[in-house]
PDB file of C-alpha atoms in Angstrom:
ATOM      1  CA  MET I 163       0.017   0.124   0.016  1.00 75.00           C
ATOM      2  CA  GLU I 164       2.712   2.308   0.985  1.00 81.00           C
ATOM      3  CA  ASN I 165       4.953   1.798  -2.458  1.00 81.00           C
ATOM      4  CA  GLY I 166       1.671   1.994  -4.407  1.00 78.00           C
ATOM      5  CA  LEU I 167       1.155   5.374  -2.673  1.00 80.00           C
ATOM      6  CA  ARG I 168       4.475   6.719  -3.049  1.00 83.00           C
ATOM      7  CA  ARG I 169       4.833   5.552  -6.763  1.00 82.00           C
ATOM      8  CA  GLY I 170       1.525   7.315  -7.644  1.00 82.00           C
ATOM      9  CA  PHE I 171       2.263  10.609  -5.706  1.00 84.00           C
ATOM     10  CA  GLN I 172       5.832  10.869  -7.460  1.00 84.00           C
ATOM     11  CA  HIS I 173       4.348   9.736 -11.069  1.00 81.00           C
ATOM     12  CA  ALA I 174       1.497  12.429 -10.497  1.00 80.00           C
ATOM     13  CA  TYR I 175       4.204  14.854  -8.936  1.00 79.00           C
ATOM     14  CA  GLU I 176       6.203  14.534 -12.866  1.00 78.00           C
ATOM     15  CA  THR I 177       3.838  13.829 -14.894  1.00 81.00           C
ATOM     16  CA  VAL I 178       0.178  15.006 -13.655  1.00 76.00           C
ATOM     17  CA  ARG I 179       0.095  18.837 -13.669  1.00 83.00           C
ATOM     18  CA  VAL I 180      -2.912  21.356 -13.871  1.00 89.00           C
ATOM     19  CA  ASP I 181      -2.431  23.559 -16.429  1.00 90.00           C
ATOM     20  CA  PRO I 182      -2.515  27.258 -14.560  1.00 91.00           C
ATOM     21  CA  SER I 183      -3.521  28.821 -18.090  1.00 92.00           C
ATOM     22  CA  LYS I 184      -6.194  26.485 -19.001  1.00 94.00           C
ATOM     23  CA  PHE I 185      -7.429  26.332 -15.406  1.00 95.00           C
ATOM     24  CA  LEU I 186      -7.811  30.289 -15.234  1.00 95.00           C
ATOM     25  CA  LEU I 187      -9.651  30.322 -18.247  1.00 95.00           C
ATOM     26  CA  GLN I 188     -12.108  27.784 -16.729  1.00 94.00           C
ATOM     27  CA  LEU I 189     -12.256  29.865 -13.789  1.00 95.00           C
ATOM     28  CA  ARG I 190     -13.742  32.763 -16.015  1.00 94.00           C
ATOM     29  CA  SER I 191     -15.896  30.883 -18.052  1.00 93.00           C
ATOM     30  CA  ALA I 192     -17.298  27.999 -15.984  1.00 92.00           C
ATOM     31  CA  TYR I 193     -17.390  29.795 -12.766  1.00 92.00           C
ATOM     32  CA  GLY I 194     -17.902  33.625 -14.522  1.00 91.00           C
ATOM     33  CA  LEU I 195     -14.685  35.127 -11.755  1.00 93.00           C
ATOM     34  CA  PRO I 196     -14.149  38.376 -13.292  1.00 91.00           C
ATOM     35  CA  ILE I 197     -10.500  38.043 -13.215  1.00 94.00           C
ATOM     36  CA  THR I 198      -7.560  38.452 -15.776  1.00 93.00           C
ATOM     37  CA  SER I 199      -4.923  36.863 -13.526  1.00 93.00           C
ATOM     38  CA  PHE I 200      -4.672  34.581  -9.999  1.00 93.00           C
ATOM     39  CA  GLN I 201      -3.749  38.120  -8.511  1.00 91.00           C
ATOM     40  CA  GLY I 202      -7.094  38.792  -8.996  1.00 93.00           C
ATOM     41  CA  LEU I 203      -8.136  36.132  -7.127  1.00 95.00           C
ATOM     42  CA  TYR I 204      -7.378  38.141  -4.119  1.00 94.00           C
ATOM     43  CA  SER I 205     -10.064  40.809  -4.537  1.00 92.00           C
ATOM     44  CA  VAL I 206     -12.714  38.189  -5.160  1.00 94.00           C
ATOM     45  CA  ASP I 207     -15.413  37.624  -2.437  1.00 95.00           C
ATOM     46  CA  MET I 208     -14.111  34.989  -0.150  1.00 95.00           C
ATOM     47  CA  ARG I 209     -17.953  33.279  -0.138  1.00 95.00           C
ATOM     48  CA  ILE I 210     -17.371  32.753  -4.185  1.00 96.00           C
ATOM     49  CA  LEU I 211     -14.021  31.119  -3.961  1.00 96.00           C
ATOM     50  CA  ASP I 212     -15.083  28.856  -1.451  1.00 97.00           C
ATOM     51  CA  GLN I 213     -18.445  27.689  -3.815  1.00 96.00           C
ATOM     52  CA  VAL I 214     -15.991  27.100  -6.268  1.00 97.00           C
ATOM     53  CA  ALA I 215     -13.582  25.218  -4.193  1.00 96.00           C
ATOM     54  CA  GLU I 216     -16.458  22.836  -3.022  1.00 96.00           C
ATOM     55  CA  LYS I 217     -17.238  22.293  -6.774  1.00 96.00           C
ATOM     56  CA  VAL I 218     -13.648  21.689  -7.686  1.00 96.00           C
ATOM     57  CA  VAL I 219     -13.352  18.894  -4.347  1.00 96.00           C
ATOM     58  CA  ARG I 220     -16.864  17.607  -5.567  1.00 95.00           C
ATOM     59  CA  GLY I 221     -15.417  17.128  -8.804  1.00 94.00           C
ATOM     60  CA  GLY I 222     -12.491  15.193  -7.767  1.00 92.00           C
ATOM     61  CA  MET I 223     -14.289  13.165  -5.790  1.00 93.00           C
ATOM     62  CA  LYS I 224     -16.607  12.428  -8.656  1.00 92.00           C
ATOM     63  CA  ILE I 225     -13.786  11.187 -10.914  1.00 91.00           C
ATOM     64  CA  ALA I 226     -12.325   8.965  -8.251  1.00 86.00           C
ATOM     65  CA  ALA I 227     -15.680   7.446  -7.497  1.00 86.00           C
ATOM     66  CA  VAL I 228     -15.629   6.097 -11.377  1.00 84.00           C
ATOM     67  CA  GLU I 229     -12.144   5.146 -11.174  1.00 79.00           C
ATOM     68  CA  GLY I 230     -12.887   3.155  -7.920  1.00 72.00           C
ATOM     69  CA  ALA I 231     -15.929   1.348  -9.430  1.00 74.00           C
ATOM     70  CA  GLY I 232     -14.202   0.105 -12.109  1.00 68.00           C
ATOM     71  CA  PHE I 233     -11.148  -0.848 -10.391  1.00 57.00           C
ATOM     72  CA  GLY I 234     -13.001  -2.250  -7.361  1.00 50.00           C
ATOM     73  CA  LEU I 235     -14.576  -5.034  -9.913  1.00 52.00           C
ATOM     74  CA  GLY I 236     -10.960  -6.671  -9.046  1.00 48.00           C
ATOM     75  CA  GLY I 237     -11.260  -6.528  -5.823  1.00 50.00           C
ATOM     76  CA  VAL I 238      -7.684  -6.728  -3.811  1.00 52.00           C
ATOM     77  CA  ILE I 239      -5.736  -7.466  -6.943  1.00 50.00           C
ATOM     78  CA  THR I 240      -6.326  -4.187  -8.212  1.00 53.00           C
ATOM     79  CA  ILE I 241      -5.814  -2.074  -5.398  1.00 59.00           C
ATOM     80  CA  VAL I 242      -2.103  -0.913  -6.127  1.00 57.00           C
ATOM     81  CA  PRO I 243      -3.164   0.484  -9.263  1.00 58.00           C
ATOM     82  CA  ASP I 244      -6.041   2.297  -7.989  1.00 65.00           C
ATOM     83  CA  LEU I 245      -4.037   3.595  -5.250  1.00 75.00           C
ATOM     84  CA  GLY I 246      -1.681   4.990  -8.065  1.00 77.00           C
ATOM     85  CA  ILE I 247      -4.294   6.364 -10.123  1.00 81.00           C
ATOM     86  CA  LEU I 248      -5.979   8.124  -7.513  1.00 83.00           C
ATOM     87  CA  ALA I 249      -2.985   9.711  -5.742  1.00 85.00           C
ATOM     88  CA  GLY I 250      -3.035  11.523  -9.528  1.00 87.00           C
ATOM     89  CA  ILE I 251      -7.013  12.449  -9.112  1.00 90.00           C
ATOM     90  CA  THR I 252      -6.103  13.836  -5.463  1.00 90.00           C
ATOM     91  CA  LEU I 253      -3.046  15.590  -6.498  1.00 90.00           C
ATOM     92  CA  ARG I 254      -4.965  17.439  -9.424  1.00 92.00           C
ATOM     93  CA  THR I 255      -7.424  18.523  -7.119  1.00 94.00           C
ATOM     94  CA  ILE I 256      -5.038  19.789  -4.296  1.00 93.00           C
ATOM     95  CA  GLN I 257      -3.507  21.845  -7.295  1.00 93.00           C
ATOM     96  CA  LYS I 258      -6.623  23.052  -8.754  1.00 95.00           C
ATOM     97  CA  LEU I 259      -7.405  24.563  -5.019  1.00 96.00           C
ATOM     98  CA  SER I 260      -3.979  25.852  -5.079  1.00 94.00           C
ATOM     99  CA  LEU I 261      -4.585  27.910  -8.307  1.00 95.00           C
ATOM    100  CA  LEU I 262      -8.086  28.820  -7.155  1.00 96.00           C
ATOM    101  CA  TYR I 263      -6.585  30.464  -3.985  1.00 95.00           C
ATOM    102  CA  GLY I 264      -3.993  32.515  -5.835  1.00 93.00           C
ATOM    103  CA  PHE I 265      -1.160  30.137  -5.291  1.00 92.00           C
ATOM    104  CA  GLU I 266       0.530  29.093  -8.457  1.00 89.00           C
ATOM    105  CA  PHE I 267       3.736  26.494  -8.043  1.00 81.00           C
ATOM    106  CA  ASN I 268       6.123  28.042 -10.816  1.00 77.00           C
ATOM    107  CA  THR I 269       8.689  28.618  -8.381  1.00 81.00           C
ATOM    108  CA  ASP I 270      10.615  26.078  -5.793  1.00 80.00           C
ATOM    109  CA  ASP I 271       8.914  28.080  -3.074  1.00 80.00           C
ATOM    110  CA  GLU I 272       5.086  27.693  -4.298  1.00 81.00           C
ATOM    111  CA  THR I 273       5.777  23.879  -5.098  1.00 83.00           C
ATOM    112  CA  ALA I 274       6.928  23.266  -1.755  1.00 83.00           C
ATOM    113  CA  GLU I 275       3.511  25.322  -0.491  1.00 83.00           C
ATOM    114  CA  LEU I 276       1.579  22.829  -2.431  1.00 86.00           C
ATOM    115  CA  TRP I 277       3.449  19.992  -1.024  1.00 87.00           C
ATOM    116  CA  ILE I 278       3.050  21.440   2.820  1.00 86.00           C
ATOM    117  CA  ALA I 279      -0.833  21.205   1.854  1.00 89.00           C
ATOM    118  CA  ALA I 280      -0.842  17.484   0.547  1.00 89.00           C
ATOM    119  CA  ALA I 281       1.194  16.801   3.705  1.00 89.00           C
ATOM    120  CA  THR I 282      -1.511  18.598   5.734  1.00 88.00           C
ATOM    121  CA  ALA I 283      -4.309  17.075   4.170  1.00 88.00           C
ATOM    122  CA  ALA I 284      -2.667  13.655   4.871  1.00 85.00           C
ATOM    123  CA  GLY I 285      -2.471  14.492   8.209  1.00 85.00           C
ATOM    124  CA  VAL I 286       1.841  14.971   8.241  1.00 86.00           C
ATOM    125  CA  ASP I 287       3.156  17.648  10.264  1.00 80.00           C
ATOM    126  CA  ILE I 288       5.959  19.507   7.926  1.00 77.00           C
ATOM    127  CA  SER I 289       7.882  22.284   9.734  1.00 67.00           C
ATOM    128  CA  ARG I 290       8.916  25.042   8.172  1.00 61.00           C
ATOM    129  CA  GLU I 291      12.706  24.333   9.043  1.00 55.00           C
ATOM    130  CA  MET I 292      12.482  21.363   7.027  1.00 63.00           C
ATOM    131  CA  VAL I 293      11.178  23.521   3.769  1.00 62.00           C
ATOM    132  CA  GLU I 294      14.343  25.865   4.440  1.00 59.00           C
ATOM    133  CA  LYS I 295      17.000  23.462   4.779  1.00 57.00           C
ATOM    134  CA  GLU I 296      16.313  21.424   1.609  1.00 63.00           C
ATOM    135  CA  VAL I 297      16.455  22.093  -1.972  1.00 68.00           C
ATOM    136  CA  ILE I 298      13.079  21.133  -3.620  1.00 71.00           C
ATOM    137  CA  ASN I 299      14.129  18.252  -5.419  1.00 74.00           C
ATOM    138  CA  LYS I 300      15.416  16.684  -2.111  1.00 79.00           C
ATOM    139  CA  PHE I 301      12.518  17.983  -0.402  1.00 82.00           C
ATOM    140  CA  VAL I 302       9.420  16.765  -2.388  1.00 84.00           C
ATOM    141  CA  PRO I 303      10.481  13.093  -2.036  1.00 86.00           C
ATOM    142  CA  ARG I 304      11.034  12.736   1.066  1.00 85.00           C
ATOM    143  CA  VAL I 305       7.351  14.450   1.686  1.00 88.00           C
ATOM    144  CA  ILE I 306       6.047  11.998  -0.512  1.00 89.00           C
ATOM    145  CA  GLN I 307       7.497   9.260   1.402  1.00 88.00           C
ATOM    146  CA  ARG I 308       5.988  10.744   5.029  1.00 88.00           C
ATOM    147  CA  ILE I 309       2.455  10.870   3.052  1.00 88.00           C
ATOM    148  CA  ALA I 310       2.464   7.270   1.731  1.00 87.00           C
ATOM    149  CA  VAL I 311       3.778   6.248   5.251  1.00 87.00           C
ATOM    150  CA  LYS I 312       0.831   8.208   6.812  1.00 85.00           C
ATOM    151  CA  ALA I 313      -2.001   7.553   4.412  1.00 81.00           C
ATOM    152  CA  SER I 314      -1.192   3.813   4.027  1.00 80.00           C
ATOM    153  CA  THR I 315      -2.298   3.252   7.166  1.00 77.00           C
ATOM    154  CA  GLU I 316      -5.623   5.094   7.010  1.00 72.00           C
ATOM    155  CA  VAL I 317      -6.133   2.625   3.433  1.00 70.00           C
ATOM    156  CA  VAL I 318      -5.402  -0.643   5.128  1.00 67.00           C
ATOM    157  CA  GLU I 319      -7.808  -0.070   8.174  1.00 63.00           C
ATOM    158  CA  LYS I 320     -10.469   1.034   5.383  1.00 61.00           C
ATOM    159  CA  TRP I 321     -10.133  -0.740   2.207  1.00 59.00           C
ATOM    160  CA  ALA I 322     -10.176  -4.002   3.804  1.00 59.00           C
ATOM    161  CA  GLY I 323     -13.612  -4.280   2.233  1.00 56.00           C
ATOM    162  CA  ARG I 324     -12.172  -4.462  -1.261  1.00 56.00           C
ATOM    163  CA  VAL I 325     -11.387  -8.546  -0.506  1.00 58.00           C
ATOM    164  CA  ILE I 326     -15.308  -9.282  -0.465  1.00 63.00           C
ATOM    165  CA  PRO I 327     -16.370 -10.468  -3.847  1.00 56.00           C
ATOM    166  CA  LEU I 328     -18.983  -8.776  -5.893  1.00 59.00           C
ATOM    167  CA  VAL I 329     -19.426  -6.069  -3.517  1.00 62.00           C
ATOM    168  CA  SER I 330     -15.603  -4.341  -4.033  1.00 66.00           C
ATOM    169  CA  SER I 331     -16.964  -2.213  -6.953  1.00 68.00           C
ATOM    170  CA  VAL I 332     -19.194  -0.416  -4.872  1.00 71.00           C
ATOM    171  CA  ILE I 333     -16.856  -0.343  -1.906  1.00 70.00           C
ATOM    172  CA  GLY I 334     -14.093   0.866  -4.182  1.00 69.00           C
ATOM    173  CA  ALA I 335     -16.361   3.741  -5.386  1.00 76.00           C
ATOM    174  CA  GLY I 336     -17.169   4.840  -2.045  1.00 76.00           C
ATOM    175  CA  LEU I 337     -13.941   4.729  -0.636  1.00 78.00           C
ATOM    176  CA  ASN I 338     -12.223   6.573  -3.239  1.00 80.00           C
ATOM    177  CA  TYR I 339     -15.246   9.294  -2.817  1.00 85.00           C
ATOM    178  CA  TYR I 340     -14.493   9.897   0.741  1.00 84.00           C
ATOM    179  CA  PHE I 341     -10.607   9.886   0.002  1.00 85.00           C
ATOM    180  CA  VAL I 342     -10.757  12.847  -2.058  1.00 90.00           C
ATOM    181  CA  ARG I 343     -13.262  14.693  -0.205  1.00 91.00           C
ATOM    182  CA  ALA I 344     -11.180  14.437   2.777  1.00 90.00           C
ATOM    183  CA  TRP I 345      -8.255  15.421   1.327  1.00 91.00           C
ATOM    184  CA  GLY I 346      -9.684  18.198  -0.746  1.00 93.00           C
ATOM    185  CA  LYS I 347     -11.637  19.716   2.484  1.00 94.00           C
ATOM    186  CA  ARG I 348      -8.348  19.487   4.588  1.00 92.00           C
ATOM    187  CA  ALA I 349      -5.753  21.134   1.604  1.00 93.00           C
ATOM    188  CA  GLY I 350      -8.736  23.449   0.537  1.00 94.00           C
ATOM    189  CA  SER I 351      -8.732  24.876   4.458  1.00 94.00           C
ATOM    190  CA  HIS I 352      -4.932  25.087   4.482  1.00 92.00           C
ATOM    191  CA  PHE I 353      -5.086  27.362   1.147  1.00 94.00           C
ATOM    192  CA  ARG I 354      -7.859  29.158   2.547  1.00 95.00           C
ATOM    193  CA  GLN I 355      -6.227  30.144   5.440  1.00 94.00           C
ATOM    194  CA  ARG I 356      -2.838  31.314   3.535  1.00 92.00           C
ATOM    195  CA  HIS I 357      -5.281  33.480   1.502  1.00 95.00           C
ATOM    196  CA  LEU I 358      -6.610  35.224   3.884  1.00 95.00           C
ATOM    197  CA  GLU I 359      -3.107  36.050   5.261  1.00 93.00           C
ATOM    198  CA  MET I 360      -1.888  36.909   1.991  1.00 92.00           C
ATOM    199  CA  ARG I 361      -5.044  38.965   1.314  1.00 92.00           C
ATOM    200  CA  GLY I 362      -4.361  40.946   4.625  1.00 90.00           C
ATOM    201  CA  LYS I 363      -1.135  41.960   3.293  1.00 90.00           C
ATOM    202  CA  ILE I 364      -2.178  43.373   0.450  1.00 87.00           C
ATOM    203  CA  LEU I 365      -4.728  45.546   2.041  1.00 83.00           C
ATOM    204  CA  ALA I 366      -1.939  46.630   4.049  1.00 85.00           C
ATOM    205  CA  ALA I 367       0.104  47.573   1.438  1.00 82.00           C
ATOM    206  CA  GLN I 368      -2.514  49.562  -0.535  1.00 74.00           C
ATOM    207  CA  ASN I 369      -3.449  51.324   2.750  1.00 74.00           C
ATOM    208  CA  ARG I 370       0.241  52.169   3.187  1.00 72.00           C
ATOM    209  CA  VAL I 371       0.195  53.472  -0.380  1.00 71.00           C
ATOM    210  CA  ILE I 372      -2.949  55.606   0.236  1.00 71.00           C
ATOM    211  CA  ASP I 373      -1.803  56.969   3.188  1.00 63.00           C
ATOM    212  CA  ALA I 374       1.370  58.168   2.039  1.00 68.00           C
ATOM    213  CA  ALA I 375      -0.109  59.686  -1.183  1.00 61.00           C
ATOM    214  CA  PRO I 376       0.253  63.434  -0.666  1.00 64.00           C
ATOM    215  CA  VAL I 377      -3.133  65.492  -0.328  1.00 56.00           C
ATOM    216  CA  SER I 378      -3.638  67.799  -2.467  1.00 54.00           C
ATOM    217  CA  ARG I 379      -5.092  71.311  -1.039  1.00 57.00           C
ATOM    218  CA  LEU I 380      -7.773  73.813  -2.288  1.00 56.00           C
ATOM    219  CA  PRO I 381      -6.797  77.581  -1.987  1.00 59.00           C
ATOM    220  CA  SER I 382      -7.985  79.113   0.633  1.00 54.00           C
TER     221      SER I 382
END
């Protein structure tokens, strides 16, 4: 289980990536957000962002359920490949949440933030000291390993029903559905909190600019 999750997340990290430009277009056309860049998300009503976040997570849940139902037909034999695909679906969902709350992953710091959120979703505590001490190419594999160790325990405890013939497809769909739901909710909460912190900094900077602007005076 642990190896299946580790390989799945590693493969997803290397090959499965949400295209920011396409997702930005989706935010504008499908969800009607009045933005031209991800920076504009910091001026969008938080209630709207939260509603879109729920839709993003639900979309990932549905895809995971369909995938789990298909692989569930194979019972316990298909658990490992199922985990690999589930890891990809989960990571793409987390990437979309990252973009939705205004965090792209073009730089090493942004990539690290993405994996901190993934670790948070898995219930793994990643210290800032660990992030600062390591380069991204060493940081990500270590985080993936810790996520796999933590998540595999959850998988073993809850996926025992996959050994039951006939009903394993239904069980697989349900387990995948709630797996993405739980991880999406926790990752979304992480990005939401970071978004609020960044929004506060942007507002404070704007206020400083306004306060520093010279005041024009009319002649008496």
